[in-house]
Amino acid sequence: MFPELNNLLNTTPDKAEQGTLTLLCDSKTDGSFLVHHFLSFYLKANCKVCFVALIQSFSHYNIVGQKLGVNLTMARERGQLVFLEGLKSAVDVFFRAQEKPHPLQFLREANAGNLKPLFEFVREALKPVDSGEAGWTYPVLLVDDLSVLLSLGLGAVAVLDFIHYCRVTVCWELKGNIVVLVHDSGDVEDEENDILLNGLSHQSHLILRAEGLATGFCRDVHGQLRILWRRPSQSTSQRDQSLTYQYKIQDRSVSFFAKGMSPAVL
Amino acid sequence: MLDSLLALGGLVLLRDSVEWEGRSLLKALVKKSALCGEQVHILGCEVSEEEFREGFDSQINNRLVYHDFFRDPLNWSKTGEALPGGPLGALRAMCKRTDLGPVTIALDSLSWLLLHLPCTTLCQTLHAVSHQDSCPGDGSPVGKVHVLGLLHEELHGPGPMGALSSLAQTEVTLGGTVGQASARILCRRPRQRPTDQTQWFSILPDFSLDLQEGPSIESQPHSDPHISPVDPTAHLTFNLHLSRKEREARDSLTLPFQFSSEKQEALLRPRPSQATSHIFYEPDAYDDLDQEDPDDDLDI
């Protein structure tokens, strides 16, 4: 996790809010550093994490996680992390007979399917276990990312329904958190992606938007991060609803600064 | 204007966006209806019942009838707890109510219904619900029905939005500037011109409406009264002023086109020194001086 981002969001692993949906979106840049941040953040907060990783392999997240101070292999072995490696297990849908539907069963269906098997996988992974072992604090669902589900043939409404049911189970019943990444198509007109992004934005408590700079690529400033808080807990407090910072990604950390205040130009 | 939204019956659309959320206004209007003694039905699809009831006191909560479609709207759990017929069934059931008092139906949200139901079915059901004139049994008049629908603007194309707009008696679009929310109210009364007003408001923690005049003065930038206006004629590299002699010379100058009496005399007097001007013309051999066609370009 990046301590500077924790400061901006005014949160630490010990006192994070529960029952929230955080939406990460990126436009013209790569927002996956936010996924790595939240993965290591919640593992350090001693949460039970279910990670639906559809984009990269387990070893990729493990390597980046080690730079940020968490060991995914050990977390998986002791049961803290349930990892669905989409790239590997998608093949199982076709080549291995399963008794119950595979989480990615929709890949086999000809017409527009739904994500009920995936939801049941998540519910099974995060349900509280009463075996008396060291309890985890609260469950967290992480999805990287949702836009690829649209590319695989699902409709935006099917993905919204999946997140709806996850919110019911993870946020409402189990008082846990959900973090999802959606790409913003930007100039390219993609109606389904826009419906998904806007629909999720209306349900989110926190939206982190990583954008490329309007002026193009830069060596010292990699992009701009917009933070939007929705549904503040106290409705009358005039807290800043939206903040914008620029950032630079380094090997093991990300540094944030106010617009125009990059150390390179000061 | 905002507090008299519920005076008319029919469908009220609350159009919100990601930046300006509309659920607090929906809750404020629900609270108003409950305090007026109406029965309030909530079709809750987007947030949990606890979250919707949060902020209301027990007196209001007792008047709210919550139809919970948040927990299992698509019947995935198959435990039989889901209400039969789904949200559409519940909405249709409200068309056939038997009690006569005024009732408010809050749809949270209409966007969810529009994404999951065909637009035509939804519009037909909304029309049936919001235009209930008489009880089917004995024909006695039924109290007014108010339908409040929360609609997320960015999720729908112009077709469904246009269809819902034409069904609605009132449309409230939420917006605002920094720190201050506003509502643009478009009201279509039968046989009257549609009215368009903007109302600034804020919602208090107990969900009562606080109507305001406009964005507060503090939020507008001040001009600093202590900076004196700068004199532009100071520190110039050229001379803008005239000395006394220069001023006199300037005043005594006559302008070339000013027609004074001396000038008139000078023009009328013949000038012997100046010879009259002559024009010497020697026509060429092929010149044909034709007075009627001096340029020789008429083609007749």
XYZ file of C-alpha atoms in Angstrom:
566
model
C 0.000 0.000 0.000
C 1.126 3.543 -0.578
C 1.276 5.594 2.621
C 0.796 8.850 0.713
C -2.442 7.595 -0.790
C -3.602 6.565 2.679
C -2.998 10.120 3.832
C -4.980 11.552 0.969
C -7.877 9.202 1.658
C -7.509 9.811 5.385
C -7.490 6.150 6.224
C -5.195 3.479 7.662
C -5.515 -0.310 7.711
C -6.606 -0.128 11.340
C -9.472 2.293 10.976
C -10.846 1.799 7.489
C -14.551 2.263 6.887
C -16.659 -0.854 6.454
C -19.554 -1.582 4.166
C -18.300 0.580 1.314
C -17.987 0.176 -2.423
C -14.873 1.788 -3.905
C -14.803 2.328 -7.656
C -11.433 2.628 -9.385
C -11.462 3.851 -12.916
C -8.760 4.794 -15.351
C -8.901 6.822 -18.498
C -6.016 6.984 -20.978
C -3.628 5.558 -18.428
C -3.065 2.411 -16.385
C -4.836 2.426 -13.053
C -3.658 -0.982 -11.884
C -1.379 0.599 -9.258
C -4.584 1.368 -7.350
C -5.531 -2.321 -7.417
C -2.139 -3.280 -5.980
C -2.557 -0.586 -3.321
C -5.910 -1.868 -2.122
C -4.827 -5.513 -2.270
C -1.876 -4.895 0.029
C -3.929 -2.453 2.157
C -6.613 -4.986 2.986
C -4.159 -7.848 3.480
C -2.316 -5.697 5.995
C -5.623 -4.873 7.659
C -6.026 -8.590 8.360
C -9.116 -8.920 6.182
C -10.265 -11.998 4.351
C -9.787 -11.061 0.706
C -11.436 -12.655 -2.313
C -9.590 -11.490 -5.408
C -11.229 -12.107 -8.785
C -8.237 -11.495 -11.035
C -9.177 -11.668 -14.687
C -6.329 -9.680 -16.200
C -2.999 -10.859 -14.846
C -1.540 -14.030 -13.453
C -1.049 -14.801 -9.804
C 2.711 -14.406 -10.023
C 2.354 -10.894 -11.394
C 0.354 -9.739 -8.402
C 2.700 -11.642 -6.124
C 5.789 -9.892 -7.460
C 4.246 -6.452 -7.124
C 2.821 -7.397 -3.730
C 6.269 -8.294 -2.463
C 7.499 -4.815 -3.359
C 4.652 -3.433 -1.283
C 5.333 -5.693 1.659
C 2.771 -8.517 1.373
C 3.315 -12.139 0.447
C 0.381 -13.431 -1.564
C 1.552 -17.045 -1.558
C 1.583 -17.157 2.211
C -1.708 -15.330 2.445
C -3.264 -17.897 0.143
C -1.825 -20.793 2.083
C -3.133 -19.624 5.432
C -6.536 -18.978 3.969
C -6.565 -15.192 4.124
C -6.601 -14.810 0.355
C -8.947 -16.620 -2.035
C -7.593 -16.058 -5.522
C -9.566 -16.747 -8.693
C -7.007 -16.693 -11.478
C -9.205 -15.967 -14.469
C -6.536 -16.621 -17.076
C -5.874 -20.156 -15.854
C -9.304 -21.255 -14.733
C -11.091 -20.042 -17.854
C -9.546 -23.027 -19.599
C -11.029 -25.397 -17.020
C -14.518 -24.436 -18.150
C -13.902 -26.206 -21.439
C -11.512 -29.015 -20.613
C -12.548 -30.246 -17.182
C -15.905 -31.602 -16.247
C -17.292 -29.879 -13.192
C -20.051 -31.034 -10.890
C -21.270 -27.603 -10.042
C -21.135 -24.619 -12.402
C -17.705 -23.046 -12.768
C -17.488 -19.403 -11.699
C -16.758 -18.410 -15.287
C -19.530 -20.596 -16.689
C -20.845 -17.716 -18.756
C -17.984 -18.304 -21.218
C -19.718 -21.451 -22.383
C -23.137 -19.994 -22.820
C -24.237 -18.958 -26.289
C -26.694 -16.268 -25.315
C -26.213 -13.504 -22.792
C -25.638 -15.197 -19.495
C -25.507 -14.003 -15.959
C -22.837 -14.061 -13.299
C -24.735 -16.102 -10.723
C -22.020 -18.837 -10.560
C -19.365 -16.174 -9.995
C -21.467 -14.585 -7.261
C -21.867 -17.973 -5.598
C -18.124 -18.483 -5.751
C -17.588 -15.128 -4.020
C -20.243 -15.836 -1.413
C -18.721 -19.215 -0.659
C -15.228 -17.740 -0.425
C -16.128 -14.965 1.974
C -18.689 -16.610 4.219
C -17.569 -16.508 7.823
C -16.060 -19.749 9.062
C -16.796 -20.734 12.644
C -13.897 -23.084 13.070
C -12.429 -21.076 15.921
C -9.222 -20.132 14.131
C -7.804 -16.600 14.214
C -10.652 -14.593 12.813
C -10.169 -12.124 10.032
C -11.534 -8.651 10.581
C -14.013 -8.289 7.709
C -14.311 -9.651 4.159
C -13.193 -7.757 1.085
C -13.933 -8.443 -2.575
C -11.513 -7.143 -5.168
C -12.190 -7.402 -8.914
C -9.635 -6.647 -11.631
C -11.335 -5.739 -13.792
C -15.003 -5.511 -14.768
C -14.579 -4.079 -18.260
C -13.123 -7.358 -19.490
C -16.416 -9.069 -18.611
C -18.121 -6.799 -21.123
C -15.549 -7.805 -23.732
C -16.303 -11.456 -22.995
C -19.908 -11.045 -24.045
C -21.845 -10.116 -20.942
C -24.205 -7.179 -20.899
C -23.698 -4.186 -18.628
C -26.899 -5.030 -16.736
C -25.603 -8.550 -15.977
C -22.401 -7.117 -14.504
C -24.382 -4.519 -12.520
C -26.581 -7.300 -11.152
C -23.490 -9.255 -10.093
C -22.133 -6.246 -8.218
C -25.599 -5.662 -6.727
C -25.680 -9.145 -5.249
C -22.083 -8.786 -4.065
C -23.065 -5.549 -2.328
C -25.942 -7.293 -0.620
C -23.766 -10.109 0.644
C -20.384 -8.467 1.229
C -21.295 -4.877 2.154
C -24.684 -5.259 3.787
C -24.708 -8.714 5.373
C -21.042 -9.149 6.212
C -20.140 -5.434 6.595
C -17.184 -5.833 4.288
C -15.840 -3.750 1.412
C -15.749 -4.086 -2.347
C -13.151 -2.569 -4.662
C -13.620 -2.848 -8.427
C -11.714 -1.482 -11.406
C -13.491 -0.312 -14.558
C -11.791 1.215 -17.572
C -13.218 4.400 -18.972
C -13.324 4.265 -22.724
C -13.012 8.045 -22.948
C -13.355 9.195 -26.524
C -14.360 5.809 -27.888
C -18.130 5.555 -27.695
C -18.863 2.405 -25.753
C -22.430 2.515 -24.504
C -22.275 -0.656 -22.441
C -19.114 0.469 -20.660
C -20.635 3.876 -19.966
C -23.740 2.288 -18.469
C -21.538 0.084 -16.293
C -19.309 2.963 -15.185
C -22.168 5.362 -14.446
C -24.278 2.704 -12.774
C -21.408 1.797 -10.459
C -20.599 5.454 -9.818
C -24.092 5.974 -8.455
C -23.649 3.080 -6.036
C -20.112 3.913 -4.882
C -19.000 5.616 -1.715
C -15.586 6.524 -3.081
C -14.478 7.002 -6.669
C -10.772 7.142 -7.565
C -10.170 8.182 -11.138
C -6.695 7.938 -12.625
C -6.392 10.034 -15.758
C -3.600 10.686 -18.147
C -2.438 14.288 -18.379
C -4.307 16.369 -20.926
C -0.985 17.526 -22.376
C 0.333 14.027 -23.035
C 3.007 11.780 -21.602
C 5.531 13.150 -19.167
C 8.554 11.584 -17.505
C 8.038 13.160 -14.117
C 4.271 13.235 -13.807
C 2.566 10.021 -14.816
C -0.990 11.137 -14.402
C -3.634 12.768 -12.321
C -5.820 11.209 -9.638
C -9.280 12.525 -8.891
C -10.853 11.506 -5.608
C -14.609 11.859 -5.250
C -16.409 11.045 -2.018
C -20.107 10.291 -2.343
C -22.618 9.764 0.411
C -20.546 11.323 3.136
C -21.368 9.902 6.527
C -22.328 13.303 7.904
C -24.570 14.974 5.371
C -24.068 18.523 6.607
C -20.313 18.590 6.898
C -18.883 20.662 4.102
C -15.956 18.383 3.611
C -14.204 18.536 0.270
C -16.152 16.281 -1.976
C -13.615 16.151 -4.743
C -9.829 16.457 -4.778
C -7.337 16.269 -7.619
C -3.673 15.306 -7.302
C -0.933 14.422 -9.724
C 1.252 11.419 -9.177
C 4.467 9.728 -10.182
C 4.861 5.958 -9.937
C 8.213 4.761 -8.664
C 9.561 1.293 -8.062
C 8.086 0.718 -4.650
C 5.877 3.695 -4.044
C 3.780 6.363 -5.642
C 4.301 9.986 -4.762
C 1.415 12.434 -4.893
C 1.561 16.186 -5.154
C -0.754 19.060 -5.881
C -1.186 20.100 -9.485
C 1.862 21.815 -10.820
C 3.918 21.097 -7.704
C 5.951 18.193 -9.041
C 9.431 18.173 -7.487
C 10.843 18.088 -10.980
C 9.579 21.542 -11.834
C 9.981 23.289 -8.484
C -41.972 25.714 -5.621
C -40.032 22.714 -4.375
C -42.262 22.260 -1.369
C -45.421 22.353 -3.436
C -44.237 19.545 -5.736
C -46.551 17.116 -4.054
C -49.609 19.322 -4.455
C -50.195 17.989 -7.958
C -50.739 14.319 -8.423
C -49.049 12.168 -10.951
C -45.481 11.246 -11.695
C -42.594 13.373 -10.428
C -39.210 12.545 -11.952
C -36.136 13.327 -9.843
C -33.232 13.346 -12.272
C -29.870 13.164 -10.568
C -26.288 12.617 -11.647
C -23.117 11.201 -10.132
C -22.071 14.629 -8.843
C -25.480 15.661 -7.519
C -27.222 12.734 -5.940
C -30.967 12.762 -5.569
C -31.709 10.220 -2.877
C -31.623 12.837 -0.091
C -34.215 14.908 -1.940
C -36.324 11.782 -2.454
C -36.141 11.083 1.264
C -37.007 14.693 2.069
C -40.131 14.499 -0.111
C -41.048 11.134 1.417
C -40.753 12.685 4.864
C -43.013 15.556 3.797
C -45.672 13.158 2.550
C -45.497 11.115 5.716
C -45.873 14.218 7.864
C -48.953 15.201 5.836
C -50.569 11.967 6.888
C -50.286 10.146 3.608
C -49.407 6.525 3.356
C -46.022 6.056 1.726
C -44.901 2.982 -0.185
C -41.232 2.610 -1.028
C -40.097 0.269 -3.784
C -36.494 -0.162 -2.684
C -34.172 -1.714 -5.268
C -30.865 0.101 -4.826
C -30.201 0.500 -1.130
C -31.018 -1.587 1.886
C -34.025 -0.866 4.050
C -31.829 0.207 6.958
C -29.995 2.680 4.812
C -33.219 4.159 3.459
C -34.846 4.467 6.858
C -31.707 6.022 8.359
C -32.297 9.603 9.445
C -36.060 9.267 9.836
C -37.579 9.277 13.281
C -39.929 6.549 14.438
C -43.068 8.547 13.689
C -42.162 8.709 10.012
C -40.806 5.179 9.872
C -44.142 3.860 11.049
C -45.882 5.397 8.059
C -43.423 3.950 5.546
C -44.264 0.649 3.922
C -41.020 -0.694 2.496
C -41.112 -3.245 -0.316
C -37.630 -4.736 -0.213
C -36.273 -5.609 -3.637
C -32.687 -4.943 -2.610
C -31.904 -8.288 -1.043
C -32.865 -10.624 -3.837
C -34.381 -8.850 -6.815
C -33.702 -11.587 -9.355
C -34.547 -14.511 -7.086
C -31.036 -15.961 -7.178
C -31.201 -17.314 -3.679
C -34.344 -19.360 -4.418
C -35.255 -19.438 -0.767
C -38.771 -18.231 -1.462
C -38.240 -15.061 0.549
C -38.361 -12.868 -2.538
C -41.671 -11.112 -3.083
C -43.622 -12.773 -5.872
C -43.747 -11.041 -9.213
C -40.703 -8.925 -8.532
C -40.837 -5.131 -8.557
C -43.234 -5.055 -11.514
C -45.714 -7.229 -9.672
C -45.563 -4.963 -6.646
C -46.089 -1.901 -8.825
C -49.075 -3.483 -10.545
C -50.537 -4.439 -7.174
C -50.496 -0.775 -6.238
C -52.827 -0.088 -9.147
C -55.488 -2.148 -7.504
C -55.483 -0.684 -4.031
C -58.629 -0.589 -2.064
C -58.072 2.199 0.461
C -59.105 5.675 -0.529
C -56.659 8.025 1.137
C -53.900 9.872 -0.701
C -50.823 7.779 -1.188
C -47.239 8.433 -2.220
C -45.206 5.803 -4.015
C -41.446 6.337 -4.068
C -39.448 4.374 -6.653
C -35.816 3.907 -5.645
C -34.893 3.765 -8.271
C -36.719 4.190 -11.528
C -33.380 3.645 -13.276
C -33.132 0.154 -11.854
C -36.616 -0.640 -13.134
C -35.825 0.826 -16.526
C -32.663 -1.287 -16.862
C -34.437 -4.510 -15.953
C -37.882 -4.105 -17.486
C -38.910 -3.269 -21.033
C -39.533 0.464 -21.364
C -43.047 0.058 -22.742
C -44.189 -2.212 -19.899
C -42.785 0.145 -17.330
C -44.385 3.206 -18.924
C -47.772 1.477 -19.134
C -47.606 0.429 -15.493
C -46.496 3.907 -14.377
C -49.338 5.475 -16.303
C -51.832 3.097 -14.720
C -50.482 3.761 -11.225
C -50.333 7.541 -11.445
C -53.713 8.002 -13.109
C -56.085 6.303 -10.758
C -59.247 8.325 -10.786
C -61.747 6.040 -9.206
C -61.854 2.848 -7.227
C -62.801 -0.065 -9.506
C -65.377 -1.418 -7.105
C -67.863 1.340 -6.381
C -66.658 4.290 -8.474
C -66.034 6.566 -5.474
C -63.163 9.007 -6.017
C -59.804 7.885 -4.767
C -57.277 10.168 -3.108
C -54.424 11.567 -5.134
C -51.540 9.316 -6.045
C -48.061 10.788 -6.110
C -45.353 8.733 -7.730
C -41.794 9.914 -7.062
C -39.254 8.294 -9.352
C -35.502 8.633 -8.836
C -33.821 8.563 -12.242
C -30.075 8.537 -12.893
C -29.673 10.647 -15.981
C -26.470 9.205 -17.377
C -27.708 5.641 -17.554
C -30.383 5.995 -20.182
C -30.561 7.074 -23.761
C -32.766 9.835 -25.114
C -35.564 7.407 -26.082
C -36.508 6.084 -22.632
C -35.831 9.465 -21.031
C -38.151 11.151 -23.491
C -40.863 8.555 -22.875
C -40.665 9.056 -19.115
C -40.586 12.842 -19.494
C -43.787 12.775 -21.474
C -45.440 10.680 -18.767
C -44.333 12.931 -15.946
C -46.255 15.923 -14.657
C -43.161 17.369 -13.016
C -39.471 16.950 -13.704
C -36.852 18.018 -11.181
C -33.266 18.107 -12.434
C -30.586 18.366 -9.766
C -27.497 20.455 -10.206
C -25.709 23.235 -8.488
C -22.467 25.093 -7.963
C -19.751 24.519 -5.414
C -21.356 23.884 -2.072
C -24.906 24.711 -3.110
C -27.465 22.408 -4.680
C -30.162 23.570 -7.026
C -33.238 21.990 -8.523
C -34.623 22.940 -11.905
C -38.352 22.275 -11.778
C -40.268 21.833 -14.990
C -43.958 21.577 -14.265
C -46.630 20.620 -16.775
C -50.109 21.322 -15.563
C -53.064 20.289 -17.718
C -54.392 23.119 -19.866
C -51.681 25.485 -18.631
C -48.318 26.555 -19.884
C -45.372 24.555 -18.549
C -43.406 26.462 -15.924
C -39.650 26.324 -15.513
C -38.077 27.474 -12.247
C -34.794 26.997 -10.468
C -34.772 26.651 -6.702
C -31.674 26.601 -4.503
C -31.965 24.338 -1.521
C -30.156 22.214 0.981
C -31.192 19.129 2.906
C -30.777 19.179 6.659
C -29.589 16.091 8.587
C -33.140 15.204 9.542
C -34.162 15.313 5.869
C -36.200 18.471 6.024
C -35.957 20.833 3.077
C -34.263 24.181 3.537
C -35.104 26.504 0.635
C -32.561 29.197 -0.102
C -32.308 32.319 -2.201
C -29.199 31.606 -4.126
C -25.576 30.661 -3.746
C -24.258 32.281 -0.580
C -22.285 35.491 -1.004
C -19.182 34.081 0.673
C -18.687 31.672 -2.127
C -18.315 34.447 -4.705
C -14.899 36.073 -5.090
C -14.496 39.568 -3.588
C -12.795 42.513 -5.268
C -10.242 44.007 -2.872
C -11.358 47.537 -1.853
C -7.869 48.559 -0.693
C -6.172 48.564 -4.074
C -6.381 52.137 -5.502
C -6.987 52.456 -9.238
C -3.733 52.710 -11.140
C -3.048 55.993 -13.023
C -2.242 55.025 -16.606
C -0.726 58.367 -17.567
C 2.149 58.078 -15.094
C 5.574 56.775 -16.156
C 5.152 57.189 -19.897
C 8.039 57.453 -22.331
C 6.274 60.072 -24.456
C 4.722 63.468 -23.643
C 0.981 63.625 -23.341
C 0.819 67.230 -22.098
C 0.909 70.541 -24.042
C 2.772 73.680 -22.974
C 1.010 77.052 -23.057
C 2.557 78.138 -26.340
C 1.702 74.853 -27.989
C -1.854 75.153 -26.768
C -2.209 78.662 -28.193
C -0.772 77.617 -31.531
C -3.194 74.730 -31.652
C -6.177 76.905 -30.895
C -5.350 79.487 -33.533
C -5.046 76.973 -36.304
C -7.858 77.029 -38.842
C -9.003 73.693 -40.064
C -8.734 73.094 -43.816
C -12.430 72.444 -44.375
C -13.750 75.123 -42.071
C -15.515 77.568 -44.395
C -14.850 81.043 -42.935
C -15.568 84.294 -44.711
C -11.892 84.920 -45.600
C -11.677 81.602 -47.274
C -14.797 82.307 -49.254
C -13.326 85.602 -50.496
C -10.067 83.971 -51.433
C -11.810 81.342 -53.511
C -14.050 83.765 -55.338
C -11.303 86.232 -56.217
C -9.707 85.335 -59.495
C -6.077 84.524 -59.210
C -4.146 86.285 -61.905
C -0.831 84.693 -60.980
C -2.012 81.219 -61.610
C -2.449 80.404 -65.291
C -5.466 78.474 -66.270
C -4.713 74.924 -67.026
C -4.744 73.625 -70.526
C -5.284 70.199 -71.901
C -3.300 69.325 -75.019
C -4.758 66.559 -77.044
C -3.534 65.152 -80.286
C -5.777 62.459 -81.616
C -4.158 59.408 -83.082
C -4.728 58.420 -86.683
C -7.137 55.597 -85.927
C -9.029 57.458 -83.233
C -12.621 57.868 -84.136
C -14.106 60.411 -81.889
C -17.700 59.435 -81.631
C -19.468 61.567 -79.080
C -22.200 59.016 -78.644
C -19.802 56.157 -77.991
C -16.531 57.614 -76.724
C -15.176 54.315 -75.404
C -16.055 52.384 -78.496
C -17.425 49.475 -76.591
C -21.062 49.452 -77.548
C -21.860 46.358 -79.528
C -24.891 47.150 -81.575
